[in-house]
Amino acid sequence: MSKLIQSRDDCRPDVNDLEGENEWTQLAHKHWRSPVKSRKVKNEVIKNDIWDSLENEGFPFRTLLVLENLQLLENSLSVTIRTHILSFLISAFQSLDNGLVRRECAPLVSISIWQNLASEATRERKFEQHAPLKKAWRAAARKFDSADETTQAKLRFDRAWLYSLLLDFILRLRESSTGESEQSLSAIFTSAKPHSDNLIYCERFLEFLTDLESQLPTRRYVNTLVKDLNLLALISLSPIFNEAENGLFRDLFVLLRHFVHFPIDDNTGIQLSQVQSYEEHSADLARLQRISLKHFKDKLIILALSNYAAIDSRAELEAHLQPLSDAELATLSGLLGFRTTYPLTSKVDVDRAVLMEILLSAHERRKTFREVMRDLSILPTEAALYEPTLLRNEHYNGSRSLAIPKLNLQYLSVGDFLWRSFVLYRCESFFEIRKEMEEIVKRLQPQETPHPNKIRFDGFSRMAFAISKPAIMEVAPPKVGHNKPAFVRAEIGLDVSKLAESVRREWESLRQDDVVYLLAVDPTGDARAPTNGHVAHATSRHFGIRYLRVAEVEQVLDDDGRVIRDMPTGLTNGYVARPRIRRLLVTMDATAYTLDIAQRKEGQPDVYESINLIVRRKGRENNFRKILDTIKTLASSDIPVPDWLREVFLGYGDPTSATYTRLPNRINQLDFRDTFLDWTHLVASLPDISVEPHANDKSVIEPPFILHGVASAESEPPRPSKKRRRDDVEVSQPAPKSIKVWTYQPPNNGPYPTDALKTNQIRFTPIQVQAIMSGTQPGLTVIVGPPGTGKTDVATQIINNIYHDFPSQRTLLVAHSNQALNQLFQKITNLDIDERHLLRLGHGEEDLETDVSYSKHGRVESFLDNRGHYLAEVDRLAASFQAPGAHANSCETAGYFNSVYVVPAWSKFWDRADADTDVSAIASSFPFHEYFANAPQPLFPPESSVEQIRDTARGCQRHIERIFTELENIRPFEILRTSRDKANYLLIKEARIIAMTSTHAAIRRQEIADLGFHYDNVIMEEAAQMTEIENFIPWVLQNPQDGQIPLQRVVLCGDHLQNSPIVQNLAFRQFANLEQSLFLRFVRLGVPTISLDHQGRARPSIAELYKWRYPKLENLPNVLTEIEYLRANAGFRYEYQFIDVADYKGTGESQPTPHYFQNLGEAEYAVALYQYMRLLGYPASKISILTTYAGQRALIRDVLGHRCAKNRLFGLPRLVTTVDKYQGEQNDYIILSLVRTTRPGYLRDIRRLTVALSRARLGLYVLGRRSVFETCYELREAFVKLFERPNQLLLTTGEMFPADRMLGDEVEGTEMTGVVHLGQYVFEMAKVKIESLKVRGGQSPVVEETPEMMKMDEVDENGVGGEQAEEEEEEEEDADGVE
């Protein structure tokens, strides 16, 4: 093999060229290959001695190779520049989805780098472990031997590049400020501090190695080289690692070590189980014992004969190896296959300490990632919140690396994905908790008092409450195998006598398992901000937080110790008694309690004696514990991903392999029911396919249609060549030459109007039909839905098709927000889907705009209500038969009645009807005339044919059969006694379409899975707005069956060009990619997507503002022909306009608190514009006001409250909210406030601007500062059309809503020169309006009730704490407006 690898190229430098006396070698030794310390080459040397000489000689290839091997380039760059280059390389290896980048990067980490392993034996051991490696190695050798001179030089560079970087890194680990780099590694633990630039470079290099190790394609060969160089052992002995202040470097080392030793087969990508990992570890120990017994029997006999548990700890193993001399340690290391020699350029002195560390680190037992997760607390304390590792992420600016895992394009395994998600979600949750606690303590303004240990709070926060110390009520003994109490129960007293009613009710509404925070606040600390560098980090005391403990609520008790369930409504002597005391029964964090008691025994202060504050958080932000617990449980249970989806999810293999055309279980014949409105629609929806009626149905062209040949004509694609790149142009598969179409007569469901089928009325576009067809088939479907393209309608039709075509399957609907989920669910309720099969889980169900409750308990009540209705029908049936007895007494008796009376009656009738051809005779023999007397008459028209009579009778039979089928389904609810049992039965047996938010799925995952809940399909709305873990958990809400998750379909609907998941911390968002959604990752990986291409929401002119983001986006006919789109906006010259708002009263943007931006001028302008529209007759429900910051939203609401809320001329708009909260929503008219007047701020993210500009249907009016946004390159395409129109608002006079003027009509406009001018204009209009009302009798217009008005009413009801509550709600908003 070695002969195959050796090059016969005469141009290759030999030893004399690199070590001899030629001019280049002498120049290298003189200027940069110093035996003492590597130096940077001076610029004049590069110019005069190198460049000029090469230029004169014509840049000979052999000389260039000599200079490459003499490391000229490496030593001519400063450390700072090398660090920047390393940052570029990190980005490159994170962008392997790009074909060009992948082609350049892949050879640098290919099997050819194994040329640098210590010995042939090391390679052979790897070949023995995985036979295909030898074949790959030989192929690389053949490629090198057959290459020309230039290619060989490139291949030689590829295989040496990473090895050279690693050796250079090892050398830099030894560098110190004193230049004493000749010491052995073991002798320089206390050397002077390394250069800061060198430290930053080394940190970046660890990040680079971690990235290579964390993706299987780059890890496969790199991990072997890293282990061969004993890199981890060398790092742990380096002076940089052992400097006390280099905590970040040590944390990066821990992260690298985690990935180097991750339990996975580097060749197959299969994650090792706990047992397999231990077996590998045991095999290493067994090999050590065998070699020890054979070669060092006298000194290592005890080690050789000990059991594994006695020698796998570092201390025990080190004690056993101590008797060996340095030479014997080196021999032992060599026999075990470890490298003991390094190139001279690395200057590694392999002394005793190095050898010992190599042996210990290779054979000690390490915790698995599952054990690490198990030991990480999911409940914070002050120590966890202010851990230096977390504080470094506080002010991330990109200048330094961070010791946190990244969410990459690819993952090593499902367990690896869950581990990364757990660590990042925990960090993000703790960050949010810490910031909120600091903000609340700041609001409360704690002050010292003359009394020792007594704190006075001069401020107020509705989320916090001053308390005395909690009373520990019960400490349960530990469970078997545990060293902490089973639970610690405490009681906390709350004096609520001085609280506003609304605030008190919020505290009383705490539910079981809600998390509260117990703080010991000490106002004597001084605040110091943490940084991303190495300065001293802030601690909890700097923010006044001395201790923090977490508790979970069990019960809320009233003054008399009774559990509070409902608010009191009774009066005592004419008034409601004001409560004084509320008591919380809570369960404390048992782990923290155990540590606190142990420290108290050692003389430390009692934590619980000093607790003086209780804090709660809003429910949606306080679910972290259950979500973290869910992730931890999934990681420890080896939950599988369906085989057909596994490789695509992890990011390996063919990205098209999960689509239905590549799956063996694709369905060749499907009933598309009402998807197509008529034959013309069907043909137009399949433009590249020949659509032919079936031979027997050539004259029948009415829906519903059954399509045959949907998948069979698409032959199985050939296996891709190994040389094929993922982004190469795919060879298109032959489309079906023809599709056969059947049709059928929909069954008659009964004679009543309510029995009629509900059908789809939307004429889907060809692309929408393609998405529906793909979603109905098994496999993965990714639907990209630009604004207004109807992705919710597509998802609804997919659900409808699955429901009817696969009656035994169950479908799970998931969305990020309650709002989006309710929109989808409401459309489903309008389809021909039985109500009893629909279930909406979570607290957002009450916001559904339906008359029926779809919650678990609402569905149970509905079943019981239907029971009464159907039993009454049975009573009518019994009366028509004149059957004596209580047949309608229960579902059971109704079933007996059906089998004894109804079924025989039908049998007798059909015997007569099938044999007779006389219409009147058949009609007269019908036994249910009396029962159907209340149906539309005549039941059997005289002119009906025999077949029509029979069809009507079949409809009547189905109607009656449905009654008894429903009663049979209701019967379990008669038998089950408790509401909980009934609700659970509904979930696991009756419901076929179950809807929940991603948060609810994460919180309730274990509870739902333990019930035995199973489902076959997952459809996700807003998939691009969910984090990856939020996407993943709904896939695994069920326990495996036969080792597999029985998931058949996954449909992801979203738009990665709109808002991404909201992540507050910049470090987690940008460095760790926590804002990456699974939807976006699939798009980047090349998973086939179906992009909807016709919008039907906005006027074409408004759609042009964001169409540049979607080049193929066209308009549906409705926006081109319907009158509302053709009519101009009354009172406005333009249907959209950017309005340049100048400083108001000398002020533009303001920032009362960090990230809380406001702009009073734009707020006043927005409200004045809204008032103007209302005076012209625009409905308030058709107007929404959006803004880019939560602070501005609060300001606009405040202005509206003063100017409009109490005035019946105006009322309140439908909604005032932020852009982030409004994704997925729309309204006819949008007023948008951009707020910023100094720089674009977070709107620089073009995805948010896309959302902002695409919410309006008929009118969009943007308020902002032109000078700020016209200079922003990222936003140029969006604003160029806005800036084509005048900067000042142009109004038209003499018009009322709706306008008679068409959009293209020319009209003169009146310019508003500013907010004052517009305000005066509106004031004059209002005066005229009031006068006209007085003339007509003083009748004020009726004010519409809008969602915003209901919110304002809630604020008014808050009483004393109302305004404070609104202010806190805005400042605590989750990431809206955080830059």
PDB file of N, CA, C and O in Angstrom, residues 787-823:
ATOM      1  N   PRO A 787     -46.809  34.848   1.092  1.00  0.00           N
ATOM      2  CA  PRO A 787     -48.007  35.501   1.638  1.00  0.00           C
ATOM      3  C   PRO A 787     -49.193  35.447   0.688  1.00  0.00           C
ATOM      4  O   PRO A 787     -49.066  35.766  -0.502  1.00  0.00           O
ATOM      5  N   GLY A 788     -50.335  35.021   1.220  1.00  0.00           N
ATOM      6  CA  GLY A 788     -51.578  35.055   0.454  1.00  0.00           C
ATOM      7  C   GLY A 788     -51.747  33.968  -0.571  1.00  0.00           C
ATOM      8  O   GLY A 788     -52.658  34.043  -1.399  1.00  0.00           O
ATOM      9  N   THR A 789     -50.913  32.923  -0.544  1.00  0.00           N
ATOM     10  CA  THR A 789     -50.990  31.890  -1.577  1.00  0.00           C
ATOM     11  C   THR A 789     -51.866  30.711  -1.178  1.00  0.00           C
ATOM     12  O   THR A 789     -51.953  29.735  -1.904  1.00  0.00           O
ATOM     13  N   GLY A 790     -52.490  30.756  -0.006  1.00  0.00           N
ATOM     14  CA  GLY A 790     -53.475  29.748   0.363  1.00  0.00           C
ATOM     15  C   GLY A 790     -52.902  28.455   0.885  1.00  0.00           C
ATOM     16  O   GLY A 790     -53.498  27.396   0.684  1.00  0.00           O
ATOM     17  N   LYS A 791     -51.780  28.523   1.600  1.00  0.00           N
ATOM     18  CA  LYS A 791     -51.213  27.271   2.116  1.00  0.00           C
ATOM     19  C   LYS A 791     -52.113  26.646   3.179  1.00  0.00           C
ATOM     20  O   LYS A 791     -52.143  25.425   3.322  1.00  0.00           O
ATOM     21  N   THR A 792     -52.887  27.467   3.904  1.00  0.00           N
ATOM     22  CA  THR A 792     -53.820  26.913   4.886  1.00  0.00           C
ATOM     23  C   THR A 792     -54.947  26.164   4.187  1.00  0.00           C
ATOM     24  O   THR A 792     -55.377  25.101   4.648  1.00  0.00           O
ATOM     25  N   ASP A 793     -55.425  26.688   3.065  1.00  0.00           N
ATOM     26  CA  ASP A 793     -56.463  25.981   2.297  1.00  0.00           C
ATOM     27  C   ASP A 793     -55.930  24.669   1.745  1.00  0.00           C
ATOM     28  O   ASP A 793     -56.643  23.656   1.717  1.00  0.00           O
ATOM     29  N   VAL A 794     -54.676  24.674   1.313  1.00  0.00           N
ATOM     30  CA  VAL A 794     -54.061  23.441   0.814  1.00  0.00           C
ATOM     31  C   VAL A 794     -53.967  22.413   1.935  1.00  0.00           C
ATOM     32  O   VAL A 794     -54.308  21.239   1.751  1.00  0.00           O
ATOM     33  N   ALA A 795     -53.503  22.856   3.105  1.00  0.00           N
ATOM     34  CA  ALA A 795     -53.397  21.940   4.241  1.00  0.00           C
ATOM     35  C   ALA A 795     -54.760  21.387   4.620  1.00  0.00           C
ATOM     36  O   ALA A 795     -54.898  20.193   4.952  1.00  0.00           O
ATOM     37  N   THR A 796     -55.772  22.227   4.565  1.00  0.00           N
ATOM     38  CA  THR A 796     -57.132  21.789   4.910  1.00  0.00           C
ATOM     39  C   THR A 796     -57.619  20.711   3.956  1.00  0.00           C
ATOM     40  O   THR A 796     -58.218  19.710   4.373  1.00  0.00           O
ATOM     41  N   GLN A 797     -57.367  20.889   2.668  1.00  0.00           N
ATOM     42  CA  GLN A 797     -57.807  19.891   1.690  1.00  0.00           C
ATOM     43  C   GLN A 797     -57.036  18.581   1.836  1.00  0.00           C
ATOM     44  O   GLN A 797     -57.598  17.495   1.662  1.00  0.00           O
ATOM     45  N   ILE A 798     -55.752  18.665   2.171  1.00  0.00           N
ATOM     46  CA  ILE A 798     -54.971  17.447   2.429  1.00  0.00           C
ATOM     47  C   ILE A 798     -55.598  16.676   3.587  1.00  0.00           C
ATOM     48  O   ILE A 798     -55.771  15.447   3.531  1.00  0.00           O
ATOM     49  N   ILE A 799     -55.944  17.396   4.650  1.00  0.00           N
ATOM     50  CA  ILE A 799     -56.566  16.763   5.814  1.00  0.00           C
ATOM     51  C   ILE A 799     -57.891  16.117   5.422  1.00  0.00           C
ATOM     52  O   ILE A 799     -58.203  14.982   5.831  1.00  0.00           O
ATOM     53  N   ASN A 800     -58.671  16.799   4.612  1.00  0.00           N
ATOM     54  CA  ASN A 800     -59.967  16.281   4.175  1.00  0.00           C
ATOM     55  C   ASN A 800     -59.800  14.990   3.375  1.00  0.00           C
ATOM     56  O   ASN A 800     -60.520  14.005   3.577  1.00  0.00           O
ATOM     57  N   ASN A 801     -58.830  14.982   2.462  1.00  0.00           N
ATOM     58  CA  ASN A 801     -58.605  13.791   1.647  1.00  0.00           C
ATOM     59  C   ASN A 801     -58.150  12.613   2.500  1.00  0.00           C
ATOM     60  O   ASN A 801     -58.616  11.485   2.324  1.00  0.00           O
ATOM     61  N   ILE A 802     -57.216  12.865   3.411  1.00  0.00           N
ATOM     62  CA  ILE A 802     -56.724  11.785   4.272  1.00  0.00           C
ATOM     63  C   ILE A 802     -57.856  11.237   5.137  1.00  0.00           C
ATOM     64  O   ILE A 802     -57.995  10.025   5.328  1.00  0.00           O
ATOM     65  N   TYR A 803     -58.677  12.135   5.662  1.00  0.00           N
ATOM     66  CA  TYR A 803     -59.785  11.729   6.545  1.00  0.00           C
ATOM     67  C   TYR A 803     -60.721  10.761   5.841  1.00  0.00           C
ATOM     68  O   TYR A 803     -61.145   9.752   6.419  1.00  0.00           O
ATOM     69  N   HIS A 804     -61.061  11.046   4.593  1.00  0.00           N
ATOM     70  CA  HIS A 804     -62.031  10.211   3.889  1.00  0.00           C
ATOM     71  C   HIS A 804     -61.385   9.003   3.219  1.00  0.00           C
ATOM     72  O   HIS A 804     -62.008   7.933   3.146  1.00  0.00           O
ATOM     73  N   ASP A 805     -60.166   9.135   2.715  1.00  0.00           N
ATOM     74  CA  ASP A 805     -59.527   8.029   2.002  1.00  0.00           C
ATOM     75  C   ASP A 805     -58.948   6.976   2.943  1.00  0.00           C
ATOM     76  O   ASP A 805     -58.805   5.817   2.558  1.00  0.00           O
ATOM     77  N   PHE A 806     -58.587   7.386   4.157  1.00  0.00           N
ATOM     78  CA  PHE A 806     -57.960   6.460   5.097  1.00  0.00           C
ATOM     79  C   PHE A 806     -58.698   6.539   6.433  1.00  0.00           C
ATOM     80  O   PHE A 806     -58.209   7.138   7.397  1.00  0.00           O
ATOM     81  N   PRO A 807     -59.881   5.959   6.505  1.00  0.00           N
ATOM     82  CA  PRO A 807     -60.728   6.122   7.702  1.00  0.00           C
ATOM     83  C   PRO A 807     -60.138   5.533   8.976  1.00  0.00           C
ATOM     84  O   PRO A 807     -60.591   5.876  10.068  1.00  0.00           O
ATOM     85  N   SER A 808     -59.137   4.674   8.870  1.00  0.00           N
ATOM     86  CA  SER A 808     -58.543   4.099  10.081  1.00  0.00           C
ATOM     87  C   SER A 808     -57.358   4.910  10.597  1.00  0.00           C
ATOM     88  O   SER A 808     -56.804   4.605  11.657  1.00  0.00           O
ATOM     89  N   GLN A 809     -56.957   5.941   9.841  1.00  0.00           N
ATOM     90  CA  GLN A 809     -55.775   6.709  10.228  1.00  0.00           C
ATOM     91  C   GLN A 809     -56.175   7.954  11.020  1.00  0.00           C
ATOM     92  O   GLN A 809     -57.278   8.490  10.879  1.00  0.00           O
ATOM     93  N   ARG A 810     -55.225   8.419  11.838  1.00  0.00           N
ATOM     94  CA  ARG A 810     -55.440   9.601  12.663  1.00  0.00           C
ATOM     95  C   ARG A 810     -54.387  10.634  12.309  1.00  0.00           C
ATOM     96  O   ARG A 810     -53.238  10.308  11.997  1.00  0.00           O
ATOM     97  N   THR A 811     -54.783  11.899  12.377  1.00  0.00           N
ATOM     98  CA  THR A 811     -53.916  12.990  11.937  1.00  0.00           C
ATOM     99  C   THR A 811     -53.722  13.984  13.059  1.00  0.00           C
ATOM    100  O   THR A 811     -54.684  14.376  13.734  1.00  0.00           O
ATOM    101  N   LEU A 812     -52.485  14.396  13.249  1.00  0.00           N
ATOM    102  CA  LEU A 812     -52.130  15.382  14.271  1.00  0.00           C
ATOM    103  C   LEU A 812     -51.827  16.705  13.584  1.00  0.00           C
ATOM    104  O   LEU A 812     -50.991  16.774  12.677  1.00  0.00           O
ATOM    105  N   LEU A 813     -52.512  17.757  13.989  1.00  0.00           N
ATOM    106  CA  LEU A 813     -52.283  19.106  13.460  1.00  0.00           C
ATOM    107  C   LEU A 813     -51.511  19.906  14.489  1.00  0.00           C
ATOM    108  O   LEU A 813     -51.892  19.951  15.662  1.00  0.00           O
ATOM    109  N   VAL A 814     -50.450  20.551  14.038  1.00  0.00           N
ATOM    110  CA  VAL A 814     -49.599  21.310  14.952  1.00  0.00           C
ATOM    111  C   VAL A 814     -49.304  22.664  14.329  1.00  0.00           C
ATOM    112  O   VAL A 814     -49.043  22.766  13.125  1.00  0.00           O
ATOM    113  N   ALA A 815     -49.337  23.703  15.155  1.00  0.00           N
ATOM    114  CA  ALA A 815     -48.932  25.044  14.722  1.00  0.00           C
ATOM    115  C   ALA A 815     -48.173  25.695  15.861  1.00  0.00           C
ATOM    116  O   ALA A 815     -48.257  25.273  17.019  1.00  0.00           O
ATOM    117  N   HIS A 816     -47.412  26.737  15.517  1.00  0.00           N
ATOM    118  CA  HIS A 816     -46.613  27.414  16.534  1.00  0.00           C
ATOM    119  C   HIS A 816     -47.489  28.245  17.463  1.00  0.00           C
ATOM    120  O   HIS A 816     -47.258  28.300  18.664  1.00  0.00           O
ATOM    121  N   SER A 817     -48.516  28.882  16.911  1.00  0.00           N
ATOM    122  CA  SER A 817     -49.348  29.786  17.705  1.00  0.00           C
ATOM    123  C   SER A 817     -50.787  29.288  17.730  1.00  0.00           C
ATOM    124  O   SER A 817     -51.248  28.591  16.818  1.00  0.00           O
ATOM    125  N   ASN A 818     -51.508  29.667  18.782  1.00  0.00           N
ATOM    126  CA  ASN A 818     -52.933  29.354  18.857  1.00  0.00           C
ATOM    127  C   ASN A 818     -53.693  29.996  17.712  1.00  0.00           C
ATOM    128  O   ASN A 818     -54.655  29.420  17.189  1.00  0.00           O
ATOM    129  N   GLN A 819     -53.263  31.169  17.344  1.00  0.00           N
ATOM    130  CA  GLN A 819     -53.949  31.906  16.291  1.00  0.00           C
ATOM    131  C   GLN A 819     -53.931  31.141  14.974  1.00  0.00           C
ATOM    132  O   GLN A 819     -54.963  30.955  14.327  1.00  0.00           O
ATOM    133  N   ALA A 820     -52.755  30.676  14.554  1.00  0.00           N
ATOM    134  CA  ALA A 820     -52.647  29.935  13.294  1.00  0.00           C
ATOM    135  C   ALA A 820     -53.368  28.594  13.386  1.00  0.00           C
ATOM    136  O   ALA A 820     -54.007  28.159  12.421  1.00  0.00           O
ATOM    137  N   LEU A 821     -53.265  27.950  14.529  1.00  0.00           N
ATOM    138  CA  LEU A 821     -53.927  26.657  14.694  1.00  0.00           C
ATOM    139  C   LEU A 821     -55.438  26.816  14.621  1.00  0.00           C
ATOM    140  O   LEU A 821     -56.132  25.995  13.996  1.00  0.00           O
ATOM    141  N   ASN A 822     -55.959  27.872  15.225  1.00  0.00           N
ATOM    142  CA  ASN A 822     -57.405  28.092  15.189  1.00  0.00           C
ATOM    143  C   ASN A 822     -57.888  28.417  13.782  1.00  0.00           C
ATOM    144  O   ASN A 822     -58.985  27.998  13.385  1.00  0.00           O
ATOM    145  N   GLN A 823     -57.084  29.166  13.025  1.00  0.00           N
ATOM    146  CA  GLN A 823     -57.463  29.446  11.637  1.00  0.00           C
ATOM    147  C   GLN A 823     -57.597  28.156  10.841  1.00  0.00           C
ATOM    148  O   GLN A 823     -58.554  27.959  10.086  1.00  0.00           O
TER     149      GLN A 823
END
